[in-house]
Short mmCIF file of C-alpha atoms and ligand atoms in Angstrom, two decimals:
data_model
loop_
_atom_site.label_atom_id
_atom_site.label_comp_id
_atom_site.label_asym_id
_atom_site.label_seq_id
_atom_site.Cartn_x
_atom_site.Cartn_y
_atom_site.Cartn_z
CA UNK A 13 -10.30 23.41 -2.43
CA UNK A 14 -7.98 20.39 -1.31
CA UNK A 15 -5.08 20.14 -3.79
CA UNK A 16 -5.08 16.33 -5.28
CA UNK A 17 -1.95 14.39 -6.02
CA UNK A 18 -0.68 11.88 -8.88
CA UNK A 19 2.69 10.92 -7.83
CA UNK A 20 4.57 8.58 -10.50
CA UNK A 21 7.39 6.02 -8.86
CA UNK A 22 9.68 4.88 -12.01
CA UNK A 23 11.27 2.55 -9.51
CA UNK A 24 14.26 1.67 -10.38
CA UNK A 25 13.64 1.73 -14.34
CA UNK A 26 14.70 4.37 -17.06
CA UNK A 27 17.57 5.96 -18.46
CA UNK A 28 18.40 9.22 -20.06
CA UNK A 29 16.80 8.74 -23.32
CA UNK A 30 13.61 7.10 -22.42
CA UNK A 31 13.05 9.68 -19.46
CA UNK A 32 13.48 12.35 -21.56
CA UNK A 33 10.78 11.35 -23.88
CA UNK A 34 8.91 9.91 -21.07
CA UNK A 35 8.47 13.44 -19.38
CA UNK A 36 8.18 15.49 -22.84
CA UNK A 37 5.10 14.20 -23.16
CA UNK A 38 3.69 13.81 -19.95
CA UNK A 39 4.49 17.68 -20.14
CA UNK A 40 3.03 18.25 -23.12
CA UNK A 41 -0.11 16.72 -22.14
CA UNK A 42 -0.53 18.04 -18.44
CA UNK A 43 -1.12 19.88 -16.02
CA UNK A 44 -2.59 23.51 -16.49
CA UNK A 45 -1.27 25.91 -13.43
CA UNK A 46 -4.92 26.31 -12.63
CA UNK A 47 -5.67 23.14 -11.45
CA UNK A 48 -5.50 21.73 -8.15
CA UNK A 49 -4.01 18.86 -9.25
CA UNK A 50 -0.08 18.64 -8.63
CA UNK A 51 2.15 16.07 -10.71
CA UNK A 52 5.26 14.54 -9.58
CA UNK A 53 7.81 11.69 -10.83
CA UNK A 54 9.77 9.96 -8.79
CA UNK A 55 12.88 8.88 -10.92
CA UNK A 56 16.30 6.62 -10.01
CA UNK A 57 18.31 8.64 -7.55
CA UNK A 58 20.69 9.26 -11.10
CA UNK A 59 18.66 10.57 -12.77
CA UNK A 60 16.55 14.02 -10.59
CA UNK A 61 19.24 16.35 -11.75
CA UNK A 62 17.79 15.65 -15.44
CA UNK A 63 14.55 15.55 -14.43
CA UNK A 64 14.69 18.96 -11.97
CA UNK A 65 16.52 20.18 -15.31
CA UNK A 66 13.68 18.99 -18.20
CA UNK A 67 10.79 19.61 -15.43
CA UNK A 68 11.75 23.29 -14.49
CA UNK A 69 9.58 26.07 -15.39
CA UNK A 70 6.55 23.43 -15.62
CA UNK A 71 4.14 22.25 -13.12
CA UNK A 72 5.76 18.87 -12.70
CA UNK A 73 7.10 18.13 -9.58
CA UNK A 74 10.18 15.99 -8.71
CA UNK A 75 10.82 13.63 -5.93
CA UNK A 76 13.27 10.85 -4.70
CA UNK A 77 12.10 7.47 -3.91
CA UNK A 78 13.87 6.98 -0.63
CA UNK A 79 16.60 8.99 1.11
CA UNK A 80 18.62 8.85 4.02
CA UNK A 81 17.40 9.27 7.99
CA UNK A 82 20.60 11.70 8.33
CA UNK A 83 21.41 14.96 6.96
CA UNK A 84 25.29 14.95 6.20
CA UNK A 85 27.59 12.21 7.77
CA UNK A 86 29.90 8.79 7.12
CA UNK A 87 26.89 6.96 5.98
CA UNK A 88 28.64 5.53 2.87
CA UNK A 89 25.86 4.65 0.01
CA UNK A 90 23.09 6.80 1.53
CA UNK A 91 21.67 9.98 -0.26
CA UNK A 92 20.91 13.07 2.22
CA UNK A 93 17.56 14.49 2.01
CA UNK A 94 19.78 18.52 1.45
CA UNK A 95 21.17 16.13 -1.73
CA UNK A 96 17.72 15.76 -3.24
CA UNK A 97 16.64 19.22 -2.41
CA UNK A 98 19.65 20.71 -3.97
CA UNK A 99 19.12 18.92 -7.05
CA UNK A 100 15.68 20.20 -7.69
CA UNK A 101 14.04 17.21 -5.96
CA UNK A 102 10.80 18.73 -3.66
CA UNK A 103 9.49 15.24 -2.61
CA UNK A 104 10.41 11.99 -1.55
CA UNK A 105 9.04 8.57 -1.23
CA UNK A 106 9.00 7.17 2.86
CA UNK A 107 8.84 3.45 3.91
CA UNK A 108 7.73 2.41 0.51
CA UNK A 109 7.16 -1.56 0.73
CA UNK A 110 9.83 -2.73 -1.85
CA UNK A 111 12.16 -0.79 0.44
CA UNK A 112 10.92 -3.07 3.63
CA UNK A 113 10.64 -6.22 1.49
CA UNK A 114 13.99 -5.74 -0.20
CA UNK A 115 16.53 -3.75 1.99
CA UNK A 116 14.11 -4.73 5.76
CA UNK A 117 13.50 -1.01 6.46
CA UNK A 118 10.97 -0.53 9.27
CA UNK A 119 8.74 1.84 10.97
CA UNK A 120 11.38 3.48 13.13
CA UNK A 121 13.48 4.25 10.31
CA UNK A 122 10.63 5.59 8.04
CA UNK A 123 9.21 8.00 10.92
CA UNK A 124 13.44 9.07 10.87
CA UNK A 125 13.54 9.22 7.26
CA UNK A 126 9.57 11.41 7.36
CA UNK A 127 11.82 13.52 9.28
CA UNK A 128 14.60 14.17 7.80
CA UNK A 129 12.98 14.82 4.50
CA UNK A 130 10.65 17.64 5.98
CA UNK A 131 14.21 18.96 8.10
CA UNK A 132 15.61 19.39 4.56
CA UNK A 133 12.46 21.04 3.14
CA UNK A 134 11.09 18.19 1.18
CA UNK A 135 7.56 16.75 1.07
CA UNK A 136 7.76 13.32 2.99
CA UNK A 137 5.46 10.61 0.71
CA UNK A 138 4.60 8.35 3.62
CA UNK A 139 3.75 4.80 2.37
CA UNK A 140 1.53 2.52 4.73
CA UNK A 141 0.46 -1.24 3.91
CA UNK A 142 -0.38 -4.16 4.63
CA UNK A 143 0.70 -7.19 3.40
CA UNK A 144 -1.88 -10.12 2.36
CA UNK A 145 -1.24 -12.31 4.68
CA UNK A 146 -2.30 -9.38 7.59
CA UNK A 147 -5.39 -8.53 5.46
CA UNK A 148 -6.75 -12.17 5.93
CA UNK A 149 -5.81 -12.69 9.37
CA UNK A 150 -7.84 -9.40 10.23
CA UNK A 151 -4.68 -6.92 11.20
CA UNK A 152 -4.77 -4.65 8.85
CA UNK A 153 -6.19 -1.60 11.19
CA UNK A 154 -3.98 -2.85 13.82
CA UNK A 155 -0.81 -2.95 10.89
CA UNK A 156 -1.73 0.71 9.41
CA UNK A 157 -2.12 1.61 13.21
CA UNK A 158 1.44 1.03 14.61
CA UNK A 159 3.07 2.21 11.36
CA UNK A 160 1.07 5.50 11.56
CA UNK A 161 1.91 5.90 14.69
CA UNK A 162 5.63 5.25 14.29
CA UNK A 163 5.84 7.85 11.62
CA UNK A 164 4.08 10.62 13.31
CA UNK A 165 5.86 9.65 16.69
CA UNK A 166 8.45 11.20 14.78
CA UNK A 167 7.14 14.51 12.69
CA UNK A 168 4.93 16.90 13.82
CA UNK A 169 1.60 17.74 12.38
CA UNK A 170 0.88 20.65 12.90
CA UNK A 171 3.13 22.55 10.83
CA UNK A 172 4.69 20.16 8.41
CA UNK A 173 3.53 19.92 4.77
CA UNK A 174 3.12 15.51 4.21
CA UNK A 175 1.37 13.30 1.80
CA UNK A 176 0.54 9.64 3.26
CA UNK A 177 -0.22 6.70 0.26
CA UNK A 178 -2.18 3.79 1.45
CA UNK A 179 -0.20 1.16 -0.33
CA UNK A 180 -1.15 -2.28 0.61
CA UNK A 181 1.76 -4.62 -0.69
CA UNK A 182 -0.69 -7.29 -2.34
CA UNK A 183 -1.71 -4.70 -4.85
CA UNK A 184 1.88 -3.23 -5.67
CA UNK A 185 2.93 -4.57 -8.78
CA UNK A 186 0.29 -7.50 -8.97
CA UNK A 187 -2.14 -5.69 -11.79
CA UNK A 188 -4.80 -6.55 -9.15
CA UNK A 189 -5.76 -2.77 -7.15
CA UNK A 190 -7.49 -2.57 -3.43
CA UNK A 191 -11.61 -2.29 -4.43
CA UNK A 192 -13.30 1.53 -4.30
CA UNK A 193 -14.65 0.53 -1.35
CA UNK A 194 -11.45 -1.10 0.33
CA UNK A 195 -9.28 2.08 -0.34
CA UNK A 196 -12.16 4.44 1.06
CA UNK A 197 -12.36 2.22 4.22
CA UNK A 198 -8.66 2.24 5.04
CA UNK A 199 -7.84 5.85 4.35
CA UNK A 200 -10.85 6.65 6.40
CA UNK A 201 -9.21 4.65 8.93
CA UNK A 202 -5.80 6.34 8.33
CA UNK A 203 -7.96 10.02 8.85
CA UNK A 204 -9.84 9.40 11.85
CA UNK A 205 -6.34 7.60 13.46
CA UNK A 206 -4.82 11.13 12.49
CA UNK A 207 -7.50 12.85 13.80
CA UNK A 208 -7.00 11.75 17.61
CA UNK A 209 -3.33 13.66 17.38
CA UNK A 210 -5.11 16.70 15.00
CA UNK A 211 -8.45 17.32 13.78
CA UNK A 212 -7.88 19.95 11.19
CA UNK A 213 -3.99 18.55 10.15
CA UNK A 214 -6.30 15.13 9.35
CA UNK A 215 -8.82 17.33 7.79
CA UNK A 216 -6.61 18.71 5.16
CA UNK A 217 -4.13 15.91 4.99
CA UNK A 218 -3.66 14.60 1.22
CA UNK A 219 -4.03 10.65 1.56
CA UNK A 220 -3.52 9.04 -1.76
CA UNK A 221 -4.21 5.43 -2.93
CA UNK A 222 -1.31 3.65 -4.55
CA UNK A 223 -1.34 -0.29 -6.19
CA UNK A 224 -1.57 -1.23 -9.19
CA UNK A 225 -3.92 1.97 -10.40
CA UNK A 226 -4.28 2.25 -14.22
CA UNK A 227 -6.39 4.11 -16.94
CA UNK A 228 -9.43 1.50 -16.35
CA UNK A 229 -9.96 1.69 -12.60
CA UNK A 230 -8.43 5.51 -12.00
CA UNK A 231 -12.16 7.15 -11.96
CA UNK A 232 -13.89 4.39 -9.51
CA UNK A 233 -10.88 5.01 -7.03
CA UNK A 234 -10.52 8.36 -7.84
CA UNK A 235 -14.32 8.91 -7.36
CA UNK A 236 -13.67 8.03 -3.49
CA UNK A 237 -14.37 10.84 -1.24
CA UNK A 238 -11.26 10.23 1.14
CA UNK A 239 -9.04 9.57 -1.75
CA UNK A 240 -6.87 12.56 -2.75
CA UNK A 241 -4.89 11.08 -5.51
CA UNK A 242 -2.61 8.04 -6.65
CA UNK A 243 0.74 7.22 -6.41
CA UNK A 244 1.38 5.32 -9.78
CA UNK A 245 4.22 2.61 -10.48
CA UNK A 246 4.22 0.59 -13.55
CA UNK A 247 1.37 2.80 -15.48
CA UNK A 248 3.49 5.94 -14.45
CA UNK A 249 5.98 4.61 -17.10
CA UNK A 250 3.66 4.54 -20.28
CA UNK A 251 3.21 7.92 -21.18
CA UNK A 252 -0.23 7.90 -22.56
CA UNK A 253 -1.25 5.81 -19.21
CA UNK A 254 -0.07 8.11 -16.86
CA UNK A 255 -1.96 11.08 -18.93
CA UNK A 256 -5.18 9.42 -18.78
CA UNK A 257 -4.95 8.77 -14.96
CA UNK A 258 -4.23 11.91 -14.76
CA UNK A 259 -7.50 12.93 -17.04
CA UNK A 260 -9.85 10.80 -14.43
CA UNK A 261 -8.25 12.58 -11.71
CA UNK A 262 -8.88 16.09 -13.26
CA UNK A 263 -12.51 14.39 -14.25
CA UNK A 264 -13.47 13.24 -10.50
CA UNK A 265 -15.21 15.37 -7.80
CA UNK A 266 -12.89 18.13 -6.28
CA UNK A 267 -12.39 17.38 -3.02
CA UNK A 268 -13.97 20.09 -0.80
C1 PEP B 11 4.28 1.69 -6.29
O1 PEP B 11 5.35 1.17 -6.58
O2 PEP B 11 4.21 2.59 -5.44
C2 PEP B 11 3.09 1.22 -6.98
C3 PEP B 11 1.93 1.70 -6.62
O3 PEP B 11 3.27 0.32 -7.98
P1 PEP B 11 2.18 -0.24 -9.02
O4 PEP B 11 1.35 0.93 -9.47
O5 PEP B 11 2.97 -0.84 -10.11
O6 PEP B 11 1.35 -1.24 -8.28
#
Protein backbone atom coordinates (compact mmCIF):
# COMPACT_ATOMS: atom_id res chain seq x y z
CA UNK A 1 0.00 0.00 0.00
CA UNK A 2 1.11 3.70 -0.91
CA UNK A 3 2.06 5.49 2.34
CA UNK A 4 -0.22 8.88 2.56
CA UNK A 5 1.06 12.15 3.91
CA UNK A 6 -0.37 15.12 6.21
CA UNK A 7 2.36 17.54 6.37
CA UNK A 8 1.56 20.65 8.78
CA UNK A 9 3.51 24.17 7.75
CA UNK A 10 3.27 26.47 11.10
CA UNK A 11 4.78 29.14 8.89
CA UNK A 12 6.31 31.41 10.59
CA UNK A 13 3.93 31.28 13.82
CA UNK A 14 4.50 29.66 17.36
CA UNK A 15 6.69 29.77 20.18
CA UNK A 16 7.88 27.44 22.83
CA UNK A 17 4.86 27.25 24.89
CA UNK A 18 2.16 27.06 22.38
CA UNK A 19 4.22 24.37 20.30
CA UNK A 20 4.62 22.39 23.06
CA UNK A 21 1.00 22.05 23.72
CA UNK A 22 0.33 22.22 20.11
CA UNK A 23 2.25 18.85 19.46
CA UNK A 24 1.18 17.12 22.94
CA UNK A 25 -1.89 16.74 21.63
CA UNK A 26 -1.58 16.20 18.15
CA UNK A 27 0.52 13.25 19.73
CA UNK A 28 -1.83 12.20 21.91
CA UNK A 29 -4.40 11.94 19.36
CA UNK A 30 -2.39 10.37 16.35
CA UNK A 31 -0.93 8.34 14.52
CA UNK A 32 -0.82 4.49 15.37
CA UNK A 33 2.66 2.89 13.90
CA UNK A 34 0.39 0.70 11.85
CA UNK A 35 -0.91 3.03 9.64
CA UNK A 36 0.25 4.14 6.42
CA UNK A 37 -0.29 7.43 7.17
CA UNK A 38 2.96 9.52 8.14
CA UNK A 39 2.63 12.97 10.12
CA UNK A 40 4.97 15.77 9.94
CA UNK A 41 5.18 19.56 11.24
CA UNK A 42 6.98 21.92 9.76
CA UNK A 43 7.91 24.50 12.55
CA UNK A 44 10.08 28.09 12.48
CA UNK A 45 13.66 27.19 11.71
CA UNK A 46 14.02 28.02 15.93
CA UNK A 47 12.18 25.98 16.95
CA UNK A 48 13.00 21.82 15.18
CA UNK A 49 15.47 21.19 17.92
CA UNK A 50 12.27 21.29 20.37
CA UNK A 51 10.21 19.73 18.17
CA UNK A 52 12.90 16.70 17.04
CA UNK A 53 13.19 16.72 21.03
CA UNK A 54 9.10 16.51 22.08
CA UNK A 55 8.46 14.40 18.68
CA UNK A 56 11.16 11.63 19.29
CA UNK A 57 10.17 8.19 19.98
CA UNK A 58 6.65 9.01 18.24
CA UNK A 59 5.51 8.72 14.76
CA UNK A 60 5.60 12.42 14.08
CA UNK A 61 7.85 13.55 11.69
CA UNK A 62 9.78 16.87 11.56
CA UNK A 63 10.67 19.08 8.72
CA UNK A 64 12.04 22.63 7.84
CA UNK A 65 10.14 24.95 5.73
CA UNK A 66 12.90 26.06 3.44
CA UNK A 67 16.68 25.56 3.58
CA UNK A 68 19.59 26.51 1.80
CA UNK A 69 20.75 25.33 -2.03
CA UNK A 70 24.39 24.76 -0.36
CA UNK A 71 25.67 22.40 2.08
CA UNK A 72 28.30 24.37 4.29
CA UNK A 73 29.72 27.79 3.06
CA UNK A 74 29.80 31.94 3.58
CA UNK A 75 26.19 32.11 2.86
CA UNK A 76 25.44 34.39 5.87
CA UNK A 77 21.55 33.95 7.00
CA UNK A 78 21.02 30.63 5.18
CA UNK A 79 20.34 27.27 7.08
CA UNK A 80 22.21 24.07 5.48
CA UNK A 81 20.09 21.20 4.73
CA UNK A 82 23.18 18.83 7.23
CA UNK A 83 21.74 21.76 9.89
CA UNK A 84 18.19 20.47 9.73
CA UNK A 85 19.16 16.89 9.55
CA UNK A 86 21.34 17.16 12.54
CA UNK A 87 18.70 18.63 14.51
CA UNK A 88 16.25 15.86 14.05
CA UNK A 89 14.61 17.56 11.04
CA UNK A 90 13.83 14.52 8.17
CA UNK A 91 11.91 16.84 5.75
CA UNK A 92 11.81 20.06 4.27
CA UNK A 93 9.52 22.34 2.47
CA UNK A 94 10.91 23.30 -1.50
CA UNK A 95 9.78 26.40 -3.52
CA UNK A 96 6.85 26.95 -1.30
CA UNK A 97 4.90 30.11 -2.85
CA UNK A 98 5.24 32.59 0.14
CA UNK A 99 8.94 31.91 -0.38
CA UNK A 100 8.61 33.10 -4.30
CA UNK A 101 6.07 35.83 -3.43
CA UNK A 102 8.03 37.15 -0.48
CA UNK A 103 11.87 36.55 -0.82
CA UNK A 104 11.43 36.00 -5.35
CA UNK A 105 12.81 32.42 -5.15
CA UNK A 106 12.41 30.61 -8.48
CA UNK A 107 12.48 27.35 -10.18
CA UNK A 108 16.24 27.10 -10.55
CA UNK A 109 16.80 27.62 -7.03
CA UNK A 110 14.05 25.19 -5.81
CA UNK A 111 15.32 22.24 -8.21
CA UNK A 112 19.01 23.39 -6.18
CA UNK A 113 17.39 23.51 -2.94
CA UNK A 114 15.25 19.65 -4.00
CA UNK A 115 18.79 18.81 -4.18
CA UNK A 116 20.49 19.69 -1.60
CA UNK A 117 17.90 18.52 0.82
CA UNK A 118 17.95 14.84 -0.61
CA UNK A 119 22.28 15.33 -0.66
CA UNK A 120 21.81 15.84 3.11
CA UNK A 121 19.36 12.94 3.55
CA UNK A 122 16.18 14.85 3.91
CA UNK A 123 12.82 14.37 2.19
CA UNK A 124 12.51 17.34 -0.37
CA UNK A 125 8.52 18.70 -0.07
CA UNK A 126 8.36 20.07 -3.59
CA UNK A 127 5.64 22.81 -3.84
CA UNK A 128 4.14 23.57 -7.42
CA UNK A 129 1.39 26.35 -8.20
CA UNK A 130 -0.10 28.44 -9.98
CA UNK A 131 -1.09 31.67 -9.34
CA UNK A 132 -4.79 33.01 -10.29
CA UNK A 133 -4.05 35.09 -12.67
CA UNK A 134 -2.27 31.86 -14.81
CA UNK A 135 -5.35 29.73 -13.94
CA UNK A 136 -7.65 32.20 -15.92
CA UNK A 137 -5.47 32.91 -18.69
CA UNK A 138 -5.28 29.01 -19.33
CA UNK A 139 -1.36 28.35 -18.21
CA UNK A 140 -1.64 26.47 -15.56
CA UNK A 141 -0.37 22.99 -17.30
CA UNK A 142 2.12 25.02 -19.07
CA UNK A 143 3.10 26.82 -15.27
CA UNK A 144 3.16 23.28 -13.32
CA UNK A 145 5.06 22.09 -16.54
CA UNK A 146 8.26 24.26 -16.50
CA UNK A 147 8.43 24.22 -12.68
CA UNK A 148 8.31 20.37 -12.73
CA UNK A 149 10.64 20.26 -15.01
CA UNK A 150 13.07 22.67 -13.36
CA UNK A 151 12.99 20.66 -10.21
CA UNK A 152 13.58 17.30 -11.60
CA UNK A 153 16.20 18.82 -14.12
CA UNK A 154 17.90 18.87 -10.98
CA UNK A 155 17.23 15.46 -8.74
CA UNK A 156 17.03 12.23 -9.94
CA UNK A 157 14.10 9.94 -9.77
CA UNK A 158 14.98 7.03 -9.70
CA UNK A 159 16.48 6.61 -6.45
CA UNK A 160 15.54 9.59 -4.40
CA UNK A 161 12.78 9.43 -1.75
CA UNK A 162 10.40 13.10 -2.67
CA UNK A 163 6.98 14.29 -1.89
CA UNK A 164 5.56 16.97 -4.52
CA UNK A 165 2.32 19.33 -3.05
CA UNK A 166 0.20 20.82 -5.69
CA UNK A 167 -0.20 24.18 -4.08
CA UNK A 168 -1.88 26.65 -6.26
CA UNK A 169 -1.21 30.19 -4.62
CA UNK A 170 -4.99 31.40 -4.91
CA UNK A 171 -5.95 28.79 -2.40
CA UNK A 172 -2.97 29.32 0.17
CA UNK A 173 -4.22 31.18 2.92
CA UNK A 174 -7.54 32.44 1.20
CA UNK A 175 -10.06 29.82 3.20
CA UNK A 176 -11.18 29.12 -0.40
CA UNK A 177 -9.42 25.25 -1.47
CA UNK A 178 -8.87 24.02 -5.35
CA UNK A 179 -12.43 21.80 -6.04
CA UNK A 180 -12.12 17.65 -5.75
CA UNK A 181 -12.14 17.69 -9.15
CA UNK A 182 -9.51 20.58 -9.79
CA UNK A 183 -6.86 18.92 -7.44
CA UNK A 184 -7.45 15.37 -9.15
CA UNK A 185 -6.98 17.03 -12.60
CA UNK A 186 -3.71 18.78 -11.85
CA UNK A 187 -1.94 16.09 -9.89
CA UNK A 188 -2.95 13.79 -12.66
CA UNK A 189 -1.26 16.20 -14.78
CA UNK A 190 1.77 16.44 -12.42
CA UNK A 191 1.85 12.16 -12.69
CA UNK A 192 1.60 11.60 -16.23
CA UNK A 193 4.36 14.79 -16.75
CA UNK A 194 6.50 12.53 -14.30
CA UNK A 195 5.76 9.64 -16.03
CA UNK A 196 7.55 10.63 -19.45
CA UNK A 197 11.05 10.79 -17.26
CA UNK A 198 9.75 7.40 -15.04
CA UNK A 199 6.83 5.29 -15.13
CA UNK A 200 7.09 3.44 -11.89
CA UNK A 201 9.02 6.62 -9.83
CA UNK A 202 5.45 8.50 -11.02
CA UNK A 203 3.64 5.44 -10.05
CA UNK A 204 4.63 5.47 -6.48
CA UNK A 205 5.33 9.14 -6.13
CA UNK A 206 3.34 10.71 -3.03
CA UNK A 207 1.61 13.95 -4.59
CA UNK A 208 -0.27 15.79 -1.94
CA UNK A 209 -2.83 18.65 -2.21
CA UNK A 210 -2.10 21.71 -0.15
CA UNK A 211 -4.52 25.21 0.16
CA UNK A 212 -6.54 26.09 2.42
CA UNK A 213 -7.65 22.22 3.44
CA UNK A 214 -9.67 22.01 6.71
CA UNK A 215 -11.86 19.51 8.77
CA UNK A 216 -14.99 20.25 6.30
CA UNK A 217 -13.51 19.61 2.87
CA UNK A 218 -10.47 17.01 4.04
CA UNK A 219 -12.67 13.76 2.98
CA UNK A 220 -13.95 15.16 -0.63
CA UNK A 221 -10.16 15.97 -1.42
CA UNK A 222 -8.92 13.28 0.37
CA UNK A 223 -11.40 10.90 -1.40
CA UNK A 224 -9.37 11.77 -4.77
CA UNK A 225 -7.68 8.86 -6.22
CA UNK A 226 -4.37 10.78 -7.22
CA UNK A 227 -4.31 12.61 -4.00
CA UNK A 228 -1.91 11.14 -1.42
CA UNK A 229 -2.32 13.55 1.36
CA UNK A 230 -2.34 17.38 2.41
CA UNK A 231 0.03 19.72 3.30
CA UNK A 232 -1.88 21.87 5.96
CA UNK A 233 -1.12 25.67 6.94
CA UNK A 234 -3.43 27.60 9.05
CA UNK A 235 -5.69 24.39 10.22
CA UNK A 236 -2.26 22.64 11.05
CA UNK A 237 -2.17 25.16 13.99
CA UNK A 238 -5.53 24.26 15.81
CA UNK A 239 -4.94 21.16 17.38
CA UNK A 240 -8.28 19.56 17.20
CA UNK A 241 -8.29 20.69 13.28
CA UNK A 242 -5.31 19.14 12.34
CA UNK A 243 -6.57 15.74 14.24
CA UNK A 244 -9.67 15.60 12.35
CA UNK A 245 -7.89 16.06 8.94
CA UNK A 246 -5.96 13.67 9.93
CA UNK A 247 -9.19 11.30 10.90
CA UNK A 248 -10.60 11.86 7.08
CA UNK A 249 -7.32 10.94 5.85
CA UNK A 250 -7.13 7.67 7.94
CA UNK A 251 -11.11 7.42 6.87
CA UNK A 252 -10.51 7.74 2.90
CA UNK A 253 -9.68 4.87 0.45
CA UNK A 254 -6.02 3.53 0.83
CA UNK A 255 -4.35 4.25 -2.02
CA UNK A 256 -3.39 0.99 -3.82
C1 LIG B 1 0.58 26.27 3.05
O1 LIG B 1 1.06 27.25 3.58
O2 LIG B 1 1.31 25.40 2.53
C2 LIG B 1 -0.86 26.12 3.05
C3 LIG B 1 -1.39 25.11 2.40
O3 LIG B 1 -1.57 27.05 3.74
P1 LIG B 1 -3.15 27.06 4.05
O4 LIG B 1 -3.54 25.66 4.44
O5 LIG B 1 -3.32 28.03 5.14
O6 LIG B 1 -3.84 27.48 2.79
Amino acid sequence: MKKRWLIGNWKMHGDLESNKALVETIRGALPKPEDDIAVAVCPAFPYLFQLAELTQGTEIGVGAQNVSDHLQGAYTGETSPLMVRELGGRFAIIGHSERRQYQGENDGLMGRKALAAIDAGLIPVICVGETAEERDSGRTHEVLARQLDAAFGYIRTAHDEIILAYEPRWAIGTGIAATPEIIQGEHEFLRQRIAIRDREFAARLPIVYGGSVKASNAASIFAMPDVDGGLIGSAALNAQEFIAIYRELAASQPKP
